[in-house]
Every structure is written in structure tokens, then in C-alpha cells.
Amino acid sequence: MSGGVVRPSLLTVPRGHDGHLPRHYIQESVADSATHARHIANLLEEMKKGHVTASISRQRIMELIADRNSHYARSYPQLLSYVRRDSDRRVDRSTSWESESLPDIQFASGAPLYQVHYDPTDALRDEHLGNLTRVTRMISEQFDFPPGGIKVYLSKYGGIALHVDEEGIRGEVVSEDDLTSEFVPPNHLFVMPYASKRESSYVHELGHYFHAQSHPGAFYDLSRTTWVSDASREIAKKVSDYAASSPSEFIAEVFVKIVTRENVDIDVMEMYRALGGPLPGKRPRLPGWGGIRISGSAGAAG
Ligand SMILES: [Zn+2]
């Protein structure tokens, strides 16, 4: 995550006996706070700033992205929304938000796990939802989803303005916020168009979610924290360069490795555990306890 929700002053407040932030600080800083609501509202506005401007025909753009493995198709999947519109206008932006729950994934109680907010003209929506379903199935093989739903916001064009002409496709960042796919605690997931090509993006963001849910103290503590020793950074680097960028990202990146069943070195796992990283483990099925059901998957639900 890279959100501005957690105030820097949190890092100087007194710690509990276990070295973590006291619970009431966490609740005060997130639950129902005006800052938090403003941050969410701001991100939603930023997500609408991306757009596409084209001076060549839709047919020609279609040809540029026809091969799904081409550079353009992989880098700018959002162009699909542009070519599939019912309009001949040369500029397209996001329109309105709609919201619905993802019907395929429910808690055993019948409550939906995901509430999805999307632009009705987003051609990548179904691809995103398919990814989310697959990723959820994968995660739930090893982890129980905590009770309570997750709000997912899909961005049609992200924070990028794409200019398409005879010379090719150029992207320009038009969002003030650095809009990458992002988790905002306690349960908001912002998803950018490029994530439709990378399932691991969803697992990574859900890694932040599981971290925040399973060890909120450690999660908020680490949110604005950097490595204090080179030795720790070196261990993180074994996972990925992004993992080495901060302890929070380290947790999310290791979570991806666990979910995709890649090998994780012992020292990596020790550090992950020490930082409150969510650990695999399924609770026994008890009457009245949640668990999730995913349509069309035999035995994958918790
Ligand atoms: Zn992250």
C-alpha cells in the first residue's frame, strides 16, 4: 500500500508491551475517521482522471492490441474499453460508478465477500472479476477469509492519459496520487487496469488485507516504516526488489509466494512471522462459523 491514511504521528505514540501500537490508536486513526473518508473519496476522483484520446480509427487500434501478448495489449489493456464503446468520439473518460456484489463468492452465511464498484463502460470488468474469483479460490486453499466484506473499486483508465496516433501509443500520468493497485485499510481494494493481466497483483493487495485483519497492530505499525538494518533488507531482497522497498511490501510479497506455493527461505519466513505476516491455517468447520463458498469449485471453499 502507499496510502496517506496513517498519520506519521502514529509512529511516535507509546507502544504496548509487545512493541505494537495500542488498539485504540488503530481504531481512532481508521474507523470512521474523516481523514479516511476523504482519502477514499480522493482516490475515487483520481481514478476517474485517466482517459484515452485517439486520432486513428478504432479498427486500427483494435489491430494494435489484437494479439493479447503484444506489448501494447499487455501495457495498455484499458484500450479495450475505448474500442468497445458505442461512441465515435475521439476522447473517452470514465462515466459513473455502479456497484454490485460478486455473486459467485459468498460467505457461508450468504453475505457476499466482495462488493464491486465499477464503471459500466469498463470492458475489463469481467476479466477483473474472473481474476478475483480465481485468486480467491487459490487463497482459500490455505487461508480463511476473515468475516466481513471487501470493497473493490475497479478503475477503467487508471491515472493515465493515453494518446493514440499514427506514431503509436503514449501514456502520460495525470493523477496526482501515484495510482497503483492499492489496499486502503481496513477493507478497500483499488484495482488499476493493468492488474487484469497480472493475477499476482490481486494476491499482493489481498496480502495487505490479510495482514491488516490478522495483525492490525503490526500492520499499522509497519505502514510508514522502513528497514533499519541492511541485513533485513537483504533478506527481503531474496523475495523481490519490491519486497525490499519496505516491511509492508515485504509482507505482501511473501504472501504471494505462500499462496502460489513457491519456496520461501527459512530466514524470510522467520522475518515474515516476526512482522505479523498472515500464516496459512484453516480453522475446523464449526456450526455458525463463516467460511466462503465459491460457485463452480468443488471443495475449494473454507
Ligand atoms: Zn503493496
Short mmCIF file of C-alpha atoms and ligand atoms in Angstrom, two decimals:
data_model
loop_
_atom_site.label_atom_id
_atom_site.label_comp_id
_atom_site.label_asym_id
_atom_site.label_seq_id
_atom_site.Cartn_x
_atom_site.Cartn_y
_atom_site.Cartn_z
CA MET A 1 0.00 0.00 0.00
CA SER A 2 1.06 3.59 -0.40
CA GLY A 3 -1.94 5.34 1.12
CA GLY A 4 -1.82 8.53 3.12
CA VAL A 5 -4.27 7.29 5.70
CA VAL A 6 -1.99 6.52 8.57
CA ARG A 7 -0.69 9.73 10.08
CA PRO A 8 3.07 9.86 10.68
CA SER A 9 2.42 10.82 14.31
CA LEU A 10 1.29 7.25 14.87
CA LEU A 11 4.87 6.15 14.72
CA THR A 12 5.73 8.11 17.83
CA VAL A 13 2.89 7.01 20.08
CA PRO A 14 3.56 4.76 23.07
CA ARG A 15 3.78 1.04 22.34
CA GLY A 16 2.10 -1.84 24.06
CA HIS A 17 4.07 -4.45 25.93
CA ASP A 18 4.56 -6.40 22.72
CA GLY A 19 6.00 -3.33 20.98
CA HIS A 20 2.92 -2.79 18.84
CA LEU A 21 0.56 0.17 18.71
CA PRO A 22 -2.24 0.18 21.26
CA ARG A 23 -5.52 -0.91 19.73
CA HIS A 24 -7.37 2.34 20.40
CA TYR A 25 -4.85 4.27 18.28
CA ILE A 26 -5.58 1.99 15.39
CA GLN A 27 -9.31 2.36 15.74
CA GLU A 28 -9.13 6.13 16.15
CA SER A 29 -6.96 6.53 13.11
CA VAL A 30 -9.03 4.45 10.74
CA ALA A 31 -12.57 3.61 11.74
CA ASP A 32 -14.98 6.29 10.59
CA SER A 33 -12.37 8.99 10.61
CA ALA A 34 -12.94 11.98 8.36
CA THR A 35 -9.38 11.72 7.06
CA HIS A 36 -10.00 8.18 5.97
CA ALA A 37 -13.25 9.04 4.20
CA ARG A 38 -11.54 11.96 2.42
CA HIS A 39 -8.72 9.71 1.32
CA ILE A 40 -11.14 7.18 -0.20
CA ALA A 41 -13.13 9.94 -1.92
CA ASN A 42 -9.92 11.44 -3.27
CA LEU A 43 -8.73 8.11 -4.68
CA LEU A 44 -12.06 7.63 -6.44
CA GLU A 45 -11.69 11.05 -8.07
CA GLU A 46 -8.12 10.29 -9.08
CA MET A 47 -9.24 7.01 -10.61
CA LYS A 48 -11.53 8.95 -12.95
CA LYS A 49 -8.81 11.22 -14.30
CA GLY A 50 -7.38 8.69 -16.74
CA HIS A 51 -8.68 8.86 -20.32
CA VAL A 52 -7.93 7.96 -23.91
CA THR A 53 -7.52 10.38 -26.80
CA ALA A 54 -7.11 8.90 -30.27
CA SER A 55 -6.65 10.29 -33.74
CA ILE A 56 -6.67 6.95 -35.55
CA SER A 57 -9.63 4.67 -36.18
CA ARG A 58 -10.90 2.16 -33.68
CA GLN A 59 -10.26 -0.54 -36.26
CA ARG A 60 -6.58 0.43 -36.36
CA ILE A 61 -6.34 0.43 -32.55
CA MET A 62 -8.03 -2.95 -32.49
CA GLU A 63 -5.27 -4.23 -34.77
CA LEU A 64 -2.60 -2.84 -32.44
CA ILE A 65 -3.98 -4.75 -29.46
CA ALA A 66 -5.39 -7.80 -31.29
CA ASP A 67 -2.52 -10.00 -30.21
CA ARG A 68 -3.12 -10.29 -26.47
CA ASN A 69 0.56 -10.90 -25.86
CA SER A 70 1.74 -7.87 -27.77
CA HIS A 71 3.48 -5.04 -25.95
CA TYR A 72 0.53 -2.70 -26.42
CA ALA A 73 -2.09 -5.20 -25.30
CA ARG A 74 -0.13 -6.03 -22.17
CA SER A 75 0.85 -2.48 -21.29
CA TYR A 76 -2.46 -0.80 -22.11
CA PRO A 77 -5.27 -3.32 -21.61
CA GLN A 78 -7.62 -0.38 -20.96
CA LEU A 79 -7.66 0.35 -24.71
CA LEU A 80 -10.21 -2.43 -24.95
CA SER A 81 -12.72 -0.16 -23.23
CA TYR A 82 -12.02 2.53 -25.79
CA VAL A 83 -12.53 0.32 -28.85
CA ARG A 84 -15.65 -1.36 -27.48
CA ARG A 85 -17.61 1.84 -26.86
CA ASP A 86 -20.82 2.82 -28.63
CA SER A 87 -19.44 6.23 -29.40
CA ASP A 88 -17.38 7.74 -32.19
CA ARG A 89 -15.98 10.50 -30.05
CA ARG A 90 -12.18 10.67 -30.10
CA VAL A 91 -11.88 11.13 -26.36
CA ASP A 92 -13.22 8.80 -23.71
CA ARG A 93 -13.27 9.15 -19.94
CA SER A 94 -14.84 7.31 -17.05
CA THR A 95 -18.53 7.87 -16.60
CA SER A 96 -20.40 6.90 -13.46
CA TRP A 97 -19.89 4.31 -10.75
CA GLU A 98 -22.12 1.32 -10.38
CA SER A 99 -21.89 -1.22 -7.65
CA GLU A 100 -22.94 -4.82 -7.17
CA SER A 101 -21.81 -7.75 -5.12
CA LEU A 102 -19.84 -10.51 -6.77
CA PRO A 103 -22.43 -13.31 -6.77
CA ASP A 104 -20.03 -16.23 -7.21
CA ILE A 105 -18.30 -15.75 -3.89
CA GLN A 106 -20.22 -15.72 -0.65
CA PHE A 107 -19.70 -16.40 3.00
CA ALA A 108 -21.48 -19.46 4.29
CA SER A 109 -23.99 -17.02 5.82
CA GLY A 110 -24.91 -15.91 2.29
CA ALA A 111 -23.32 -12.48 2.65
CA PRO A 112 -21.13 -11.51 -0.31
CA LEU A 113 -17.37 -11.39 0.18
CA TYR A 114 -16.87 -8.68 -2.46
CA GLN A 115 -18.80 -5.52 -3.16
CA VAL A 116 -17.55 -4.34 -6.54
CA HIS A 117 -17.66 -0.72 -7.71
CA TYR A 118 -17.05 -0.24 -11.41
CA ASP A 119 -17.66 1.91 -14.43
CA PRO A 120 -20.38 0.26 -16.54
CA THR A 121 -18.38 1.01 -19.70
CA ASP A 122 -15.26 -0.77 -18.40
CA ALA A 123 -14.55 -3.60 -20.86
CA LEU A 124 -12.08 -5.21 -18.45
CA ARG A 125 -14.61 -5.66 -15.68
CA ASP A 126 -15.35 -9.32 -16.32
CA GLU A 127 -11.67 -10.11 -16.68
CA HIS A 128 -11.01 -8.45 -13.32
CA LEU A 129 -13.83 -10.37 -11.67
CA GLY A 130 -12.63 -13.65 -13.17
CA ASN A 131 -9.16 -12.98 -11.77
CA LEU A 132 -10.61 -12.08 -8.40
CA THR A 133 -12.57 -15.33 -8.32
CA ARG A 134 -9.55 -17.45 -9.27
CA VAL A 135 -7.30 -15.69 -6.79
CA THR A 136 -9.85 -16.05 -4.01
CA ARG A 137 -10.10 -19.77 -4.70
CA MET A 138 -6.31 -20.06 -4.59
CA ILE A 139 -6.01 -18.13 -1.32
CA SER A 140 -8.83 -20.01 0.35
CA GLU A 141 -7.00 -23.31 -0.16
CA GLN A 142 -4.69 -22.20 2.65
CA PHE A 143 -6.33 -19.24 4.39
CA ASP A 144 -9.73 -18.50 5.85
CA PHE A 145 -11.13 -15.15 4.77
CA PRO A 146 -11.99 -13.09 7.83
CA PRO A 147 -15.69 -12.34 8.30
CA GLY A 148 -16.78 -9.03 6.80
CA GLY A 149 -16.77 -7.98 3.18
CA ILE A 150 -14.17 -6.37 0.95
CA LYS A 151 -14.90 -3.30 -1.18
CA VAL A 152 -13.31 -3.46 -4.60
CA TYR A 153 -13.01 -0.40 -6.85
CA LEU A 154 -12.12 -1.06 -10.47
CA SER A 155 -10.60 1.81 -12.40
CA LYS A 156 -11.41 1.93 -16.11
CA TYR A 157 -8.44 4.03 -17.24
CA GLY A 158 -6.38 4.33 -14.05
CA GLY A 159 -4.43 7.53 -13.60
CA ILE A 160 -3.02 7.56 -17.11
CA ALA A 161 -3.96 9.58 -20.19
CA LEU A 162 -3.29 7.55 -23.32
CA HIS A 163 -2.66 9.36 -26.58
CA VAL A 164 -3.01 7.21 -29.65
CA ASP A 165 -1.96 8.38 -33.09
CA GLU A 166 -0.09 7.24 -36.20
CA GLU A 167 3.12 7.15 -34.24
CA GLY A 168 1.85 4.77 -31.63
CA ILE A 169 0.55 4.88 -28.07
CA ARG A 170 1.92 7.19 -25.40
CA GLY A 171 0.92 7.23 -21.75
CA GLU A 172 1.05 10.29 -19.51
CA VAL A 173 0.40 10.24 -15.76
CA VAL A 174 -2.48 12.59 -14.98
CA SER A 175 -3.26 11.52 -11.45
CA GLU A 176 -1.80 13.46 -8.52
CA ASP A 177 -1.73 10.33 -6.43
CA ASP A 178 0.67 7.62 -7.51
CA LEU A 179 -2.11 5.32 -8.62
CA THR A 180 -1.01 1.75 -8.50
CA SER A 181 -3.34 -1.01 -7.40
CA GLU A 182 -3.72 -0.27 -3.75
CA PHE A 183 -5.13 -1.52 -0.49
CA VAL A 184 -6.58 1.01 1.92
CA PRO A 185 -7.39 -0.39 5.34
CA PRO A 186 -9.48 -1.84 6.66
CA ASN A 187 -11.10 -3.39 3.56
CA HIS A 188 -10.80 -1.26 0.41
CA LEU A 189 -9.10 -2.58 -2.70
CA PHE A 190 -8.36 -0.20 -5.58
CA VAL A 191 -7.59 -2.04 -8.79
CA MET A 192 -5.99 -0.49 -11.87
CA PRO A 193 -6.49 -1.70 -15.47
CA TYR A 194 -3.07 -3.36 -15.81
CA ALA A 195 -3.99 -5.75 -12.99
CA SER A 196 -6.27 -7.54 -15.45
CA LYS A 197 -3.05 -9.04 -16.86
CA ARG A 198 -1.45 -9.95 -13.55
CA GLU A 199 -3.23 -12.16 -11.06
CA SER A 200 -0.41 -11.65 -8.59
CA SER A 201 -1.46 -8.00 -8.19
CA TYR A 202 -4.70 -9.14 -6.57
CA VAL A 203 -2.92 -11.62 -4.31
CA HIS A 204 -0.45 -8.91 -3.30
CA GLU A 205 -3.18 -6.41 -2.36
CA LEU A 206 -5.14 -9.11 -0.54
CA GLY A 207 -1.89 -9.87 1.32
CA HIS A 208 -2.10 -6.35 2.78
CA TYR A 209 -5.74 -7.04 3.63
CA PHE A 210 -4.95 -10.29 5.47
CA HIS A 211 -2.07 -8.61 7.27
CA ALA A 212 -4.34 -5.75 8.42
CA GLN A 213 -7.03 -8.20 9.50
CA SER A 214 -4.85 -10.75 11.25
CA HIS A 215 -2.35 -8.42 12.95
CA PRO A 216 -3.72 -4.87 12.85
CA GLY A 217 -1.12 -3.70 15.36
CA ALA A 218 1.77 -4.88 13.23
CA PHE A 219 0.07 -3.68 10.05
CA TYR A 220 -0.35 -0.06 11.14
CA ASP A 221 2.99 -0.07 12.84
CA LEU A 222 4.73 -1.05 9.62
CA SER A 223 2.71 1.18 7.31
CA ARG A 224 5.21 4.03 7.34
CA THR A 225 8.25 2.11 8.46
CA THR A 226 11.46 1.43 6.57
CA TRP A 227 14.15 -1.16 7.17
CA VAL A 228 16.52 -0.22 9.94
CA SER A 229 19.18 -2.77 9.09
CA ASP A 230 20.78 -3.73 5.82
CA ALA A 231 20.63 -7.34 6.93
CA SER A 232 16.80 -7.24 7.00
CA ARG A 233 16.69 -5.53 3.63
CA GLU A 234 18.96 -8.21 2.18
CA ILE A 235 16.62 -10.93 3.44
CA ALA A 236 13.66 -9.09 1.89
CA LYS A 237 15.53 -8.78 -1.37
CA LYS A 238 15.56 -12.56 -1.67
CA VAL A 239 11.80 -12.29 -2.21
CA SER A 240 11.76 -9.42 -4.71
CA ASP A 241 13.03 -5.91 -5.23
CA TYR A 242 9.61 -4.61 -4.30
CA ALA A 243 9.68 -6.62 -1.07
CA ALA A 244 12.94 -4.86 -0.21
CA SER A 245 11.28 -1.44 -0.57
CA SER A 246 9.53 -1.60 2.82
CA PRO A 247 8.45 -4.06 5.53
CA SER A 248 4.78 -3.69 4.46
CA GLU A 249 5.56 -4.63 0.88
CA PHE A 250 7.74 -7.48 2.11
CA ILE A 251 4.71 -8.97 3.87
CA ALA A 252 2.50 -8.69 0.77
CA GLU A 253 5.18 -10.16 -1.48
CA VAL A 254 5.83 -13.14 0.80
CA PHE A 255 2.06 -13.68 1.00
CA VAL A 256 2.06 -14.04 -2.81
CA LYS A 257 4.79 -16.70 -2.57
CA ILE A 258 2.86 -18.63 0.07
CA VAL A 259 -0.39 -18.51 -1.89
CA THR A 260 1.31 -19.59 -5.12
CA ARG A 261 3.18 -22.30 -3.20
CA GLU A 262 6.65 -21.14 -4.07
CA ASN A 263 9.57 -21.99 -1.83
CA VAL A 264 10.27 -19.45 0.89
CA ASP A 265 13.62 -19.49 2.69
CA ILE A 266 13.65 -20.05 6.44
CA ASP A 267 15.10 -16.63 7.29
CA VAL A 268 12.48 -14.97 5.07
CA MET A 269 9.75 -16.90 6.83
CA GLU A 270 11.14 -16.02 10.26
CA MET A 271 11.12 -12.33 9.44
CA TYR A 272 7.63 -12.61 7.94
CA ARG A 273 6.38 -14.24 11.11
CA ALA A 274 8.09 -11.66 13.33
CA LEU A 275 6.43 -8.82 11.40
CA GLY A 276 2.97 -10.33 11.83
CA GLY A 277 2.64 -11.79 8.34
CA PRO A 278 -0.58 -13.82 7.92
CA LEU A 279 0.11 -17.54 8.26
CA PRO A 280 -1.70 -20.35 6.45
CA GLY A 281 -4.14 -22.31 8.53
CA LYS A 282 -7.72 -23.38 8.19
CA ARG A 283 -9.98 -23.49 11.19
CA PRO A 284 -12.13 -26.58 11.61
CA ARG A 285 -15.62 -26.10 10.26
CA LEU A 286 -17.87 -25.24 13.19
CA PRO A 287 -21.61 -24.66 13.10
CA GLY A 288 -22.27 -20.96 12.70
CA TRP A 289 -18.74 -20.18 11.63
CA GLY A 290 -18.40 -18.45 8.23
CA GLY A 291 -16.03 -19.76 5.63
CA ILE A 292 -16.67 -18.91 2.00
CA ARG A 293 -18.33 -20.66 -0.91
CA ILE A 294 -17.16 -20.13 -4.46
CA SER A 295 -19.55 -21.24 -7.16
CA GLY A 296 -18.31 -23.86 -9.54
CA SER A 297 -15.42 -25.07 -7.43
CA ALA A 298 -15.67 -28.40 -5.69
CA GLY A 299 -14.17 -28.46 -2.26
CA ALA A 300 -12.27 -25.19 -2.57
CA ALA A 301 -14.43 -23.27 -0.13
CA GLY A 302 -13.46 -22.94 3.51
ZN ZN B 1 1.70 -3.30 -1.74
#
